[in-house]
PDB file of C-alpha atoms in Angstrom:
ATOM      1  CA  MET W   1      80.398  61.186  98.904  1.00 85.00           C
ATOM      2  CA  GLU W   2      83.890  60.893  97.654  1.00 92.00           C
ATOM      3  CA  ALA W   3      85.022  58.766  94.532  1.00 93.00           C
ATOM      4  CA  ILE W   4      86.856  55.938  95.579  1.00 93.00           C
ATOM      5  CA  HIS W   5      90.156  55.136  94.136  1.00 94.00           C
ATOM      6  CA  ILE W   6      89.383  51.361  92.776  1.00 93.00           C
ATOM      7  CA  PRO W   7      93.037  49.981  93.926  1.00 93.00           C
ATOM      8  CA  ARG W   8      92.692  51.173  97.217  1.00 93.00           C
ATOM      9  CA  LEU W   9      89.340  48.714  97.520  1.00 93.00           C
ATOM     10  CA  ILE W  10      91.994  46.098  97.131  1.00 91.00           C
ATOM     11  CA  GLN W  11      93.431  46.627 100.679  1.00 92.00           C
ATOM     12  CA  CYS W  12      90.079  47.167 102.487  1.00 91.00           C
ATOM     13  CA  PRO W  13      89.021  44.033 104.876  1.00 93.00           C
ATOM     14  CA  GLU W  14      87.543  41.789 102.261  1.00 94.00           C
ATOM     15  CA  GLN W  15      88.401  43.839  99.437  1.00 94.00           C
ATOM     16  CA  THR W  16      85.085  45.421 100.401  1.00 95.00           C
ATOM     17  CA  LYS W  17      84.038  49.105 101.381  1.00 95.00           C
ATOM     18  CA  THR W  18      81.004  49.813 102.852  1.00 95.00           C
ATOM     19  CA  ILE W  19      79.182  53.679 102.740  1.00 95.00           C
ATOM     20  CA  GLU W  20      76.369  54.807 104.946  1.00 97.00           C
ATOM     21  CA  PHE W  21      74.996  58.095 103.943  1.00 96.00           C
ATOM     22  CA  LYS W  22      72.248  60.310 105.027  1.00 96.00           C
ATOM     23  CA  THR W  23      72.784  63.467 102.265  1.00 95.00           C
ATOM     24  CA  PHE W  24      71.280  64.943  99.352  1.00 95.00           C
ATOM     25  CA  LEU W  25      72.214  64.869  96.175  1.00 93.00           C
ATOM     26  CA  LYS W  26      73.094  67.778  94.200  1.00 91.00           C
ATOM     27  CA  ASP W  27      71.281  66.993  91.003  1.00 90.00           C
ATOM     28  CA  LEU W  28      68.276  64.952  92.404  1.00 93.00           C
ATOM     29  CA  GLN W  29      65.808  67.446  94.035  1.00 93.00           C
ATOM     30  CA  THR W  30      64.322  65.300  97.295  1.00 94.00           C
ATOM     31  CA  LEU W  31      62.270  66.726 100.162  1.00 95.00           C
ATOM     32  CA  THR W  32      64.287  64.246 102.547  1.00 95.00           C
ATOM     33  CA  PRO W  33      68.072  63.387 102.544  1.00 96.00           C
ATOM     34  CA  VAL W  34      68.746  60.179 100.764  1.00 96.00           C
ATOM     35  CA  GLN W  35      69.651  57.830 103.463  1.00 97.00           C
ATOM     36  CA  GLY W  36      70.717  54.360 102.858  1.00 97.00           C
ATOM     37  CA  TRP W  37      74.412  52.470 102.261  1.00 97.00           C
ATOM     38  CA  ILE W  38      76.350  51.640  99.512  1.00 97.00           C
ATOM     39  CA  LYS W  39      78.410  48.350  99.501  1.00 97.00           C
ATOM     40  CA  ILE W  40      81.342  48.139  96.812  1.00 96.00           C
ATOM     41  CA  THR W  41      83.270  44.854  96.728  1.00 96.00           C
ATOM     42  CA  HIS W  42      86.509  44.248  94.374  1.00 95.00           C
ATOM     43  CA  GLN W  43      86.110  40.942  92.743  1.00 92.00           C
ATOM     44  CA  GLY W  44      89.374  40.685  90.932  1.00 90.00           C
ATOM     45  CA  ASN W  45      88.366  41.871  87.377  1.00 91.00           C
ATOM     46  CA  PHE W  46      84.968  43.408  87.849  1.00 92.00           C
ATOM     47  CA  LEU W  47      83.105  45.752  91.026  1.00 94.00           C
ATOM     48  CA  GLU W  48      80.115  44.432  92.766  1.00 95.00           C
ATOM     49  CA  ILE W  49      78.031  47.059  94.098  1.00 96.00           C
ATOM     50  CA  SER W  50      75.056  46.836  95.910  1.00 96.00           C
ATOM     51  CA  ALA W  51      72.680  49.534  97.728  1.00 97.00           C
ATOM     52  CA  LYS W  52      69.894  50.170  99.815  1.00 98.00           C
ATOM     53  CA  ALA W  53      68.461  53.867  99.907  1.00 97.00           C
ATOM     54  CA  GLU W  54      65.453  55.699 100.248  1.00 97.00           C
ATOM     55  CA  THR W  55      64.417  59.341  99.958  1.00 97.00           C
ATOM     56  CA  ILE W  56      60.986  61.365  99.228  1.00 97.00           C
ATOM     57  CA  VAL W  57      60.543  63.471  95.944  1.00 96.00           C
ATOM     58  CA  THR W  58      57.959  65.646  94.826  1.00 95.00           C
ATOM     59  CA  LEU W  59      56.125  64.961  91.464  1.00 95.00           C
ATOM     60  CA  THR W  60      53.428  66.260  89.299  1.00 95.00           C
ATOM     61  CA  CYS W  61      50.428  64.246  88.447  1.00 95.00           C
ATOM     62  CA  HIS W  62      50.652  64.070  84.761  1.00 94.00           C
ATOM     63  CA  ARG W  63      46.599  63.638  84.570  1.00 93.00           C
ATOM     64  CA  CYS W  64      45.482  66.903  86.815  1.00 93.00           C
ATOM     65  CA  LEU W  65      48.833  68.539  86.949  1.00 93.00           C
ATOM     66  CA  GLN W  66      48.811  68.642  90.888  1.00 94.00           C
ATOM     67  CA  GLN W  67      51.675  68.309  93.362  1.00 95.00           C
ATOM     68  CA  PHE W  68      52.531  65.093  95.183  1.00 95.00           C
ATOM     69  CA  ASN W  69      54.890  63.170  97.344  1.00 96.00           C
ATOM     70  CA  HIS W  70      56.249  59.959  96.201  1.00 96.00           C
ATOM     71  CA  ARG W  71      58.389  57.790  98.202  1.00 96.00           C
ATOM     72  CA  LEU W  72      61.636  56.096  96.380  1.00 96.00           C
ATOM     73  CA  ALA W  73      62.792  53.150  97.777  1.00 96.00           C
ATOM     74  CA  ILE W  74      65.905  51.171  96.338  1.00 96.00           C
ATOM     75  CA  ALA W  75      67.946  47.873  96.495  1.00 97.00           C
ATOM     76  CA  PRO W  76      69.710  47.650  93.329  1.00 96.00           C
ATOM     77  CA  SER W  77      73.093  45.591  92.617  1.00 95.00           C
ATOM     78  CA  GLU W  78      75.543  45.935  89.666  1.00 94.00           C
ATOM     79  CA  MET W  79      78.748  44.292  88.103  1.00 94.00           C
ATOM     80  CA  ILE W  80      80.863  46.629  86.667  1.00 92.00           C
ATOM     81  CA  TRP W  81      83.989  45.184  84.632  1.00 91.00           C
ATOM     82  CA  LEU W  82      87.205  46.417  85.047  1.00 91.00           C
ATOM     83  CA  ASP W  83      88.959  47.239  81.456  1.00 84.00           C
ATOM     84  CA  GLU W  84      92.030  48.756  80.728  1.00 79.00           C
ATOM     85  CA  THR W  85      90.394  50.611  77.840  1.00 73.00           C
ATOM     86  CA  ALA W  86      87.775  51.818  79.641  1.00 63.00           C
ATOM     87  CA  ASP W  87      89.262  55.426  79.486  1.00 62.00           C
ATOM     88  CA  GLN W  88      89.642  55.440  75.817  1.00 60.00           C
ATOM     89  CA  LEU W  89      86.563  57.001  74.281  1.00 52.00           C
ATOM     90  CA  ASP W  90      85.619  55.266  70.735  1.00 57.00           C
ATOM     91  CA  GLU W  91      83.467  57.227  68.452  1.00 59.00           C
ATOM     92  CA  LEU W  92      81.144  54.920  67.046  1.00 55.00           C
ATOM     93  CA  PRO W  93      79.522  54.926  63.770  1.00 59.00           C
ATOM     94  CA  LEU W  94      76.092  55.480  64.045  1.00 62.00           C
ATOM     95  CA  ASP W  95      75.437  52.852  61.778  1.00 65.00           C
ATOM     96  CA  LYS W  96      77.268  50.277  63.636  1.00 64.00           C
ATOM     97  CA  ASP W  97      75.993  47.117  65.097  1.00 68.00           C
ATOM     98  CA  LEU W  98      76.442  46.610  69.002  1.00 61.00           C
ATOM     99  CA  SER W  99      76.994  43.633  70.446  1.00 65.00           C
ATOM    100  CA  MET W 100      75.981  42.625  74.235  1.00 63.00           C
ATOM    101  CA  ASP W 101      79.724  43.397  75.101  1.00 60.00           C
ATOM    102  CA  ASP W 102      79.098  47.025  74.202  1.00 59.00           C
ATOM    103  CA  LEU W 103      76.220  47.468  76.797  1.00 59.00           C
ATOM    104  CA  VAL W 104      78.202  46.561  80.082  1.00 74.00           C
ATOM    105  CA  GLU W 105      79.346  49.349  81.720  1.00 84.00           C
ATOM    106  CA  THR W 106      83.077  49.505  82.609  1.00 88.00           C
ATOM    107  CA  LEU W 107      85.759  51.533  84.541  1.00 90.00           C
ATOM    108  CA  SER W 108      89.298  51.397  84.351  1.00 90.00           C
ATOM    109  CA  PRO W 109      90.932  49.106  86.997  1.00 91.00           C
ATOM    110  CA  ASN W 110      93.003  52.169  87.768  1.00 92.00           C
ATOM    111  CA  GLY W 111      90.478  54.702  87.847  1.00 91.00           C
ATOM    112  CA  TYR W 112      87.497  55.858  90.260  1.00 94.00           C
ATOM    113  CA  PHE W 113      84.193  54.911  91.050  1.00 95.00           C
ATOM    114  CA  ASP W 114      81.965  57.550  92.199  1.00 95.00           C
ATOM    115  CA  PRO W 115      79.130  56.156  94.357  1.00 95.00           C
ATOM    116  CA  GLU W 116      77.594  59.197  94.545  1.00 95.00           C
ATOM    117  CA  THR W 117      77.010  59.535  90.488  1.00 95.00           C
ATOM    118  CA  TRP W 118      75.826  55.862  90.776  1.00 95.00           C
ATOM    119  CA  LEU W 119      73.409  56.198  93.496  1.00 96.00           C
ATOM    120  CA  TYR W 120      71.948  59.524  91.372  1.00 96.00           C
ATOM    121  CA  GLU W 121      71.441  57.275  88.356  1.00 95.00           C
ATOM    122  CA  GLN W 122      69.556  54.214  90.472  1.00 96.00           C
ATOM    123  CA  LEU W 123      67.107  56.881  91.853  1.00 96.00           C
ATOM    124  CA  SER W 124      66.380  58.329  88.550  1.00 95.00           C
ATOM    125  CA  LEU W 125      65.812  54.981  86.794  1.00 95.00           C
ATOM    126  CA  GLU W 126      63.310  54.497  89.953  1.00 96.00           C
ATOM    127  CA  ILE W 127      61.406  57.445  88.997  1.00 95.00           C
ATOM    128  CA  PRO W 128      57.981  56.395  87.479  1.00 94.00           C
ATOM    129  CA  GLN W 129      57.501  56.943  84.012  1.00 94.00           C
ATOM    130  CA  ARG W 130      53.598  57.699  84.358  1.00 93.00           C
ATOM    131  CA  GLN W 131      53.319  60.066  87.253  1.00 94.00           C
ATOM    132  CA  LEU W 132      49.788  59.881  88.682  1.00 94.00           C
ATOM    133  CA  CYS W 133      48.707  61.251  92.398  1.00 92.00           C
ATOM    134  CA  GLU W 134      46.233  58.062  92.342  1.00 92.00           C
ATOM    135  CA  GLN W 135      45.162  55.653  89.948  1.00 90.00           C
ATOM    136  CA  ASP W 136      42.141  56.679  89.499  1.00 92.00           C
ATOM    137  CA  CYS W 137      42.950  60.520  89.041  1.00 91.00           C
ATOM    138  CA  PRO W 138      40.116  62.098  87.193  1.00 89.00           C
ATOM    139  CA  GLY W 139      42.158  65.132  85.209  1.00 88.00           C
ATOM    140  CA  ILE W 140      41.590  68.375  84.926  1.00 85.00           C
ATOM    141  CA  GLU W 141      37.516  69.639  85.750  1.00 82.00           C
ATOM    142  CA  VAL W 142      36.695  71.331  82.651  1.00 76.00           C
ATOM    143  CA  ALA W 143      33.915  73.698  83.371  1.00 69.00           C
ATOM    144  CA  ASP W 144      30.512  73.488  81.398  1.00 60.00           C
ATOM    145  CA  GLU W 145      30.957  76.579  79.321  1.00 54.00           C
ATOM    146  CA  ILE W 146      34.312  75.237  77.764  1.00 53.00           C
ATOM    147  CA  LYS W 147      32.880  71.879  77.347  1.00 52.00           C
ATOM    148  CA  ASN W 148      29.849  73.522  74.973  1.00 49.00           C
ATOM    149  CA  PRO W 149      31.797  76.660  73.713  1.00 61.00           C
ATOM    150  CA  GLY W 150      28.979  77.227  71.138  1.00 68.00           C
ATOM    151  CA  ILE W 151      29.841  79.501  68.182  1.00 68.00           C
ATOM    152  CA  ASP W 152      32.924  81.698  68.242  1.00 76.00           C
ATOM    153  CA  SER W 153      32.178  85.524  67.307  1.00 78.00           C
ATOM    154  CA  ARG W 154      35.102  84.990  65.330  1.00 82.00           C
ATOM    155  CA  TRP W 155      33.642  82.409  63.054  1.00 81.00           C
ATOM    156  CA  ALA W 156      30.044  83.963  62.727  1.00 78.00           C
ATOM    157  CA  ALA W 157      30.461  85.513  59.349  1.00 81.00           C
ATOM    158  CA  LEU W 158      31.628  81.745  57.881  1.00 82.00           C
ATOM    159  CA  GLN W 159      28.681  80.837  59.942  1.00 78.00           C
ATOM    160  CA  SER W 160      26.259  82.674  58.018  1.00 81.00           C
ATOM    161  CA  LEU W 161      28.039  81.832  54.426  1.00 83.00           C
ATOM    162  CA  LYS W 162      27.575  78.472  55.165  1.00 80.00           C
ATOM    163  CA  GLY W 163      23.687  79.193  55.659  1.00 75.00           C
ATOM    164  CA  HIS W 164      23.716  81.103  52.431  1.00 80.00           C
ATOM    165  CA  LEU W 165      25.254  78.257  50.245  1.00 77.00           C
ATOM    166  CA  ASN W 166      22.530  75.543  51.446  1.00 64.00           C
TER     167      ASN W 166
END
């Protein structure tokens, strides 16, 4: 997917561009291509973006370490404000309090919108933080000799010393 020059959106019918895709994203490891659509609408001082996409990713269970397939299906929508000062990188002091306006995503009205990067970010946010192959996954099975190892021979000298102190 190519980046979209934001001023060109105004020339599109209803100032809207819809992109249908079936592709692999370069930074997201998936079993199947990511498929769906993205709709970008220029609303004057902001872009309205909505999408529907799905794919299958391979995850590793956090309890038993087995790999399993997980379906990612997203239907996000977002507004990205267009601001002339969006290209200026401000070095914020670490101790500065941020207002809600500082937490809004902005793009330059003469800049570009990259749908592939936006889609990657939305799919990455949908990957579960707690990755379990099943809700009642028992975890890694531990052999009995590991559960009750007895006395390690390397500690035998200390064990005999303990007997002399009592």
